[in-house]
mmCIF file of C-alpha atoms and ligand atoms in Angstrom:
data_model
loop_
_atom_site.group_PDB
_atom_site.id
_atom_site.type_symbol
_atom_site.label_atom_id
_atom_site.label_comp_id
_atom_site.label_asym_id
_atom_site.label_seq_id
_atom_site.Cartn_x
_atom_site.Cartn_y
_atom_site.Cartn_z
ATOM 1 C CA UNK A 1 -70.909 -72.952 141.463
ATOM 2 C CA UNK A 2 -72.585 -73.250 144.788
ATOM 3 C CA UNK A 3 -74.472 -75.486 146.976
ATOM 4 C CA UNK A 4 -77.932 -76.829 145.788
ATOM 5 C CA UNK A 5 -80.002 -75.846 148.823
ATOM 6 C CA UNK A 6 -83.102 -73.789 147.865
ATOM 7 C CA UNK A 7 -82.947 -70.219 149.071
ATOM 8 C CA UNK A 8 -85.818 -68.170 150.493
ATOM 9 C CA UNK A 9 -87.368 -65.422 148.237
ATOM 10 C CA UNK A 10 -85.768 -62.684 149.993
ATOM 11 C CA UNK A 11 -82.272 -64.121 149.266
ATOM 12 C CA UNK A 12 -83.011 -64.758 145.763
ATOM 13 C CA UNK A 13 -84.205 -61.148 145.301
ATOM 14 C CA UNK A 14 -81.081 -59.883 146.985
ATOM 15 C CA UNK A 15 -78.879 -62.026 144.791
ATOM 16 C CA UNK A 16 -80.774 -60.883 141.677
ATOM 17 C CA UNK A 17 -80.250 -57.201 142.410
ATOM 18 C CA UNK A 18 -76.603 -57.724 143.262
ATOM 19 C CA UNK A 19 -75.829 -59.693 139.947
ATOM 20 C CA UNK A 20 -78.220 -57.588 137.760
ATOM 21 C CA UNK A 21 -77.072 -54.004 139.070
ATOM 22 C CA UNK A 22 -73.720 -53.976 137.201
ATOM 23 C CA UNK A 23 -75.205 -55.178 133.839
ATOM 24 C CA UNK A 24 -78.177 -52.710 134.050
ATOM 25 C CA UNK A 25 -75.981 -49.601 135.126
ATOM 26 C CA UNK A 26 -73.386 -50.204 132.546
ATOM 27 C CA UNK A 27 -73.755 -50.703 128.826
ATOM 28 C CA UNK A 28 -77.038 -50.103 126.887
ATOM 29 C CA UNK A 29 -79.511 -52.378 128.479
ATOM 30 C CA UNK A 30 -81.617 -49.397 129.737
ATOM 31 C CA UNK A 31 -81.906 -48.124 126.195
ATOM 32 C CA UNK A 32 -84.011 -51.211 125.278
ATOM 33 C CA UNK A 33 -86.706 -49.992 127.704
ATOM 34 C CA UNK A 34 -88.164 -47.890 124.753
ATOM 35 C CA UNK A 35 -88.397 -50.885 122.375
ATOM 36 C CA UNK A 36 -91.422 -52.984 122.245
ATOM 37 C CA UNK A 37 -90.825 -56.796 122.750
ATOM 38 C CA UNK A 38 -94.101 -58.728 123.424
ATOM 39 C CA UNK A 39 -97.466 -57.053 123.555
ATOM 40 C CA UNK A 40 -97.118 -54.041 125.898
ATOM 41 C CA UNK A 41 -93.938 -55.279 127.297
ATOM 42 C CA UNK A 42 -90.660 -53.531 126.560
ATOM 43 C CA UNK A 43 -87.440 -55.579 125.684
ATOM 44 C CA UNK A 44 -85.818 -54.331 128.915
ATOM 45 C CA UNK A 45 -88.776 -55.637 131.093
ATOM 46 C CA UNK A 46 -88.760 -58.869 129.171
ATOM 47 C CA UNK A 47 -84.986 -59.443 129.794
ATOM 48 C CA UNK A 48 -85.442 -58.601 133.500
ATOM 49 C CA UNK A 49 -88.347 -61.038 133.838
ATOM 50 C CA UNK A 50 -86.385 -63.747 132.131
ATOM 51 C CA UNK A 51 -83.465 -63.285 134.320
ATOM 52 C CA UNK A 52 -85.339 -63.192 137.509
ATOM 53 C CA UNK A 53 -87.691 -66.042 136.745
ATOM 54 C CA UNK A 54 -84.639 -68.028 135.572
ATOM 55 C CA UNK A 55 -82.885 -67.494 138.778
ATOM 56 C CA UNK A 56 -86.049 -68.387 140.747
ATOM 57 C CA UNK A 57 -86.535 -71.727 138.631
ATOM 58 C CA UNK A 58 -82.815 -72.702 139.098
ATOM 59 C CA UNK A 59 -83.270 -72.281 142.955
ATOM 60 C CA UNK A 60 -86.559 -74.110 142.814
ATOM 61 C CA UNK A 61 -84.825 -77.080 141.012
ATOM 62 C CA UNK A 62 -82.142 -77.311 143.873
ATOM 63 C CA UNK A 63 -79.455 -77.779 141.351
ATOM 64 C CA UNK A 64 -76.113 -76.408 141.563
ATOM 65 C CA UNK A 65 -75.575 -73.459 139.096
ATOM 66 C CA UNK A 66 -73.781 -70.273 138.287
ATOM 67 C CA UNK A 67 -76.171 -67.606 139.485
ATOM 68 C CA UNK A 68 -74.104 -64.601 138.239
ATOM 69 C CA UNK A 69 -73.630 -66.022 134.778
ATOM 70 C CA UNK A 70 -77.391 -67.133 134.670
ATOM 71 C CA UNK A 71 -78.390 -63.637 135.436
ATOM 72 C CA UNK A 72 -75.958 -61.998 133.132
ATOM 73 C CA UNK A 73 -76.654 -64.179 130.257
ATOM 74 C CA UNK A 74 -80.309 -63.934 130.771
ATOM 75 C CA UNK A 75 -80.247 -60.121 131.021
ATOM 76 C CA UNK A 76 -78.464 -59.918 127.762
ATOM 77 C CA UNK A 77 -80.222 -62.617 125.784
ATOM 78 C CA UNK A 78 -82.126 -60.129 123.736
ATOM 79 C CA UNK A 79 -79.524 -57.384 123.808
ATOM 80 C CA UNK A 80 -80.203 -55.899 120.361
ATOM 81 C CA UNK A 81 -81.564 -52.429 119.438
ATOM 82 C CA UNK A 82 -83.644 -52.593 116.430
ATOM 83 C CA UNK A 83 -87.488 -52.930 116.603
ATOM 84 C CA UNK A 84 -88.163 -56.023 114.467
ATOM 85 C CA UNK A 85 -91.823 -54.944 114.117
ATOM 86 C CA UNK A 86 -90.670 -51.804 112.490
ATOM 87 C CA UNK A 87 -87.877 -53.528 110.283
ATOM 88 C CA UNK A 88 -90.684 -55.508 108.830
ATOM 89 C CA UNK A 89 -88.938 -58.872 109.241
ATOM 90 C CA UNK A 90 -90.920 -61.955 110.181
ATOM 91 C CA UNK A 91 -90.781 -63.224 113.846
ATOM 92 C CA UNK A 92 -89.196 -66.508 112.362
ATOM 93 C CA UNK A 93 -86.449 -64.473 110.575
ATOM 94 C CA UNK A 94 -85.726 -62.470 113.601
ATOM 95 C CA UNK A 95 -85.485 -65.707 115.674
ATOM 96 C CA UNK A 96 -82.592 -66.773 113.609
ATOM 97 C CA UNK A 97 -80.825 -63.546 113.466
ATOM 98 C CA UNK A 98 -81.088 -61.752 116.943
ATOM 99 C CA UNK A 99 -79.257 -64.319 119.251
ATOM 100 C CA UNK A 100 -75.935 -63.578 117.095
ATOM 101 C CA UNK A 101 -76.582 -59.755 117.053
ATOM 102 C CA UNK A 102 -77.296 -59.867 120.878
ATOM 103 C CA UNK A 103 -74.025 -61.721 121.358
ATOM 104 C CA UNK A 104 -72.092 -59.419 119.217
ATOM 105 C CA UNK A 105 -73.462 -56.389 121.039
ATOM 106 C CA UNK A 106 -72.982 -57.906 124.489
ATOM 107 C CA UNK A 107 -69.346 -58.772 123.834
ATOM 108 C CA UNK A 108 -68.726 -55.278 122.597
ATOM 109 C CA UNK A 109 -70.198 -53.850 125.774
ATOM 110 C CA UNK A 110 -69.433 -56.276 128.584
ATOM 111 C CA UNK A 111 -66.823 -58.623 129.556
ATOM 112 C CA UNK A 112 -68.522 -62.118 129.245
ATOM 113 C CA UNK A 113 -67.346 -65.621 130.125
ATOM 114 C CA UNK A 114 -68.099 -68.610 127.799
ATOM 115 C CA UNK A 115 -70.996 -69.686 129.694
ATOM 116 C CA UNK A 116 -72.791 -66.251 129.383
ATOM 117 C CA UNK A 117 -72.037 -66.196 125.775
ATOM 118 C CA UNK A 118 -73.365 -69.613 125.287
ATOM 119 C CA UNK A 119 -76.658 -68.597 127.109
ATOM 120 C CA UNK A 120 -77.042 -65.737 124.876
ATOM 121 C CA UNK A 121 -76.345 -67.391 121.358
ATOM 122 C CA UNK A 122 -78.217 -70.531 122.154
ATOM 123 C CA UNK A 123 -81.453 -69.160 123.710
ATOM 124 C CA UNK A 124 -83.617 -69.381 120.553
ATOM 125 C CA UNK A 125 -83.403 -73.140 120.468
ATOM 126 C CA UNK A 126 -85.224 -74.904 118.750
ATOM 127 C CA UNK A 127 -85.829 -72.140 116.180
ATOM 128 C CA UNK A 128 -82.009 -72.195 116.080
ATOM 129 C CA UNK A 129 -80.636 -75.793 115.626
ATOM 130 C CA UNK A 130 -78.060 -75.957 118.474
ATOM 131 C CA UNK A 131 -79.313 -76.454 122.130
ATOM 132 C CA UNK A 132 -77.584 -74.614 125.069
ATOM 133 C CA UNK A 133 -74.558 -76.391 126.383
ATOM 134 C CA UNK A 134 -75.369 -75.959 130.016
ATOM 135 C CA UNK A 135 -78.262 -76.116 132.534
ATOM 136 C CA UNK A 136 -78.165 -72.394 133.006
ATOM 137 C CA UNK A 137 -78.827 -71.980 129.239
ATOM 138 C CA UNK A 138 -81.629 -74.474 129.276
ATOM 139 C CA UNK A 139 -83.350 -72.752 131.999
ATOM 140 C CA UNK A 140 -83.078 -69.411 130.272
ATOM 141 C CA UNK A 141 -84.144 -70.847 126.939
ATOM 142 C CA UNK A 142 -87.344 -72.379 128.572
ATOM 143 C CA UNK A 143 -88.058 -69.390 130.831
ATOM 144 C CA UNK A 144 -87.758 -67.067 127.695
ATOM 145 C CA UNK A 145 -90.465 -68.939 126.163
ATOM 146 C CA UNK A 146 -92.865 -68.910 129.114
ATOM 147 C CA UNK A 147 -92.193 -65.316 129.795
ATOM 148 C CA UNK A 148 -92.842 -64.431 126.065
ATOM 149 C CA UNK A 149 -96.211 -66.177 126.182
ATOM 150 C CA UNK A 150 -97.367 -64.621 129.210
ATOM 151 C CA UNK A 151 -96.249 -61.133 127.999
ATOM 152 C CA UNK A 152 -97.854 -61.738 124.444
ATOM 153 C CA UNK A 153 -101.059 -62.870 125.709
ATOM 154 C CA UNK A 154 -101.142 -60.493 128.663
ATOM 155 C CA UNK A 155 -101.889 -63.332 131.006
ATOM 156 C CA UNK A 156 -100.191 -61.840 134.115
ATOM 157 C CA UNK A 157 -98.319 -58.737 135.038
ATOM 158 C CA UNK A 158 -95.284 -60.610 136.395
ATOM 159 C CA UNK A 159 -94.160 -59.508 139.802
ATOM 160 C CA UNK A 160 -90.482 -58.372 139.839
ATOM 161 C CA UNK A 161 -88.107 -57.253 142.484
ATOM 162 C CA UNK A 162 -87.779 -53.578 142.948
ATOM 163 C CA UNK A 163 -85.013 -52.535 140.487
ATOM 164 C CA UNK A 164 -85.487 -48.796 140.774
ATOM 165 C CA UNK A 165 -82.362 -48.237 142.669
ATOM 166 C CA UNK A 166 -80.296 -49.891 139.848
ATOM 167 C CA UNK A 167 -81.222 -47.240 137.349
ATOM 168 C CA UNK A 168 -79.099 -44.041 137.274
ATOM 169 C CA UNK A 169 -75.363 -43.681 137.705
ATOM 170 C CA UNK A 170 -73.317 -43.895 140.598
HETATM 171 FE FE1 FE2 B 201 -84.544 -63.732 122.006
HETATM 172 FE FE1 FE2 B 202 -86.442 -63.204 125.021
#
């Protein structure tokens, strides 16, 4: 946890890159850049948008929160590798199923704390019955819906910090 003073955008962008880099470099998140999520948006881009705008929203609210866990949970909230469009399952069915699949995959590939696990498994509330247990999860849950709507209807090209340096192995 840290102080609840609102940070300037450049510091939020710097924090985002530092928390996102180990998640994007390791594990399989980059593979989801070839899977369609909403409209023309890939699952990878959706997850980056949700993580980045969740971090900005939490800063805007001037609440104390765990920024590293928020970014980690948000980046991995849709960490599954099938294309539900091709599997021919309904959006509602996938809404029930994929949080548990994402958590299973994420725990296999990353070392996650209970807060990060809860962000992932509860992010589909109210499609799934249990709400997030913490403020970080609630912010991710709401930001996920807003990003999904914007992506589905192509309302805007969401600006994101430059993540190009994160890709590739070091
Ligand atoms: Fe999801
Ligand atoms: Fe999502």
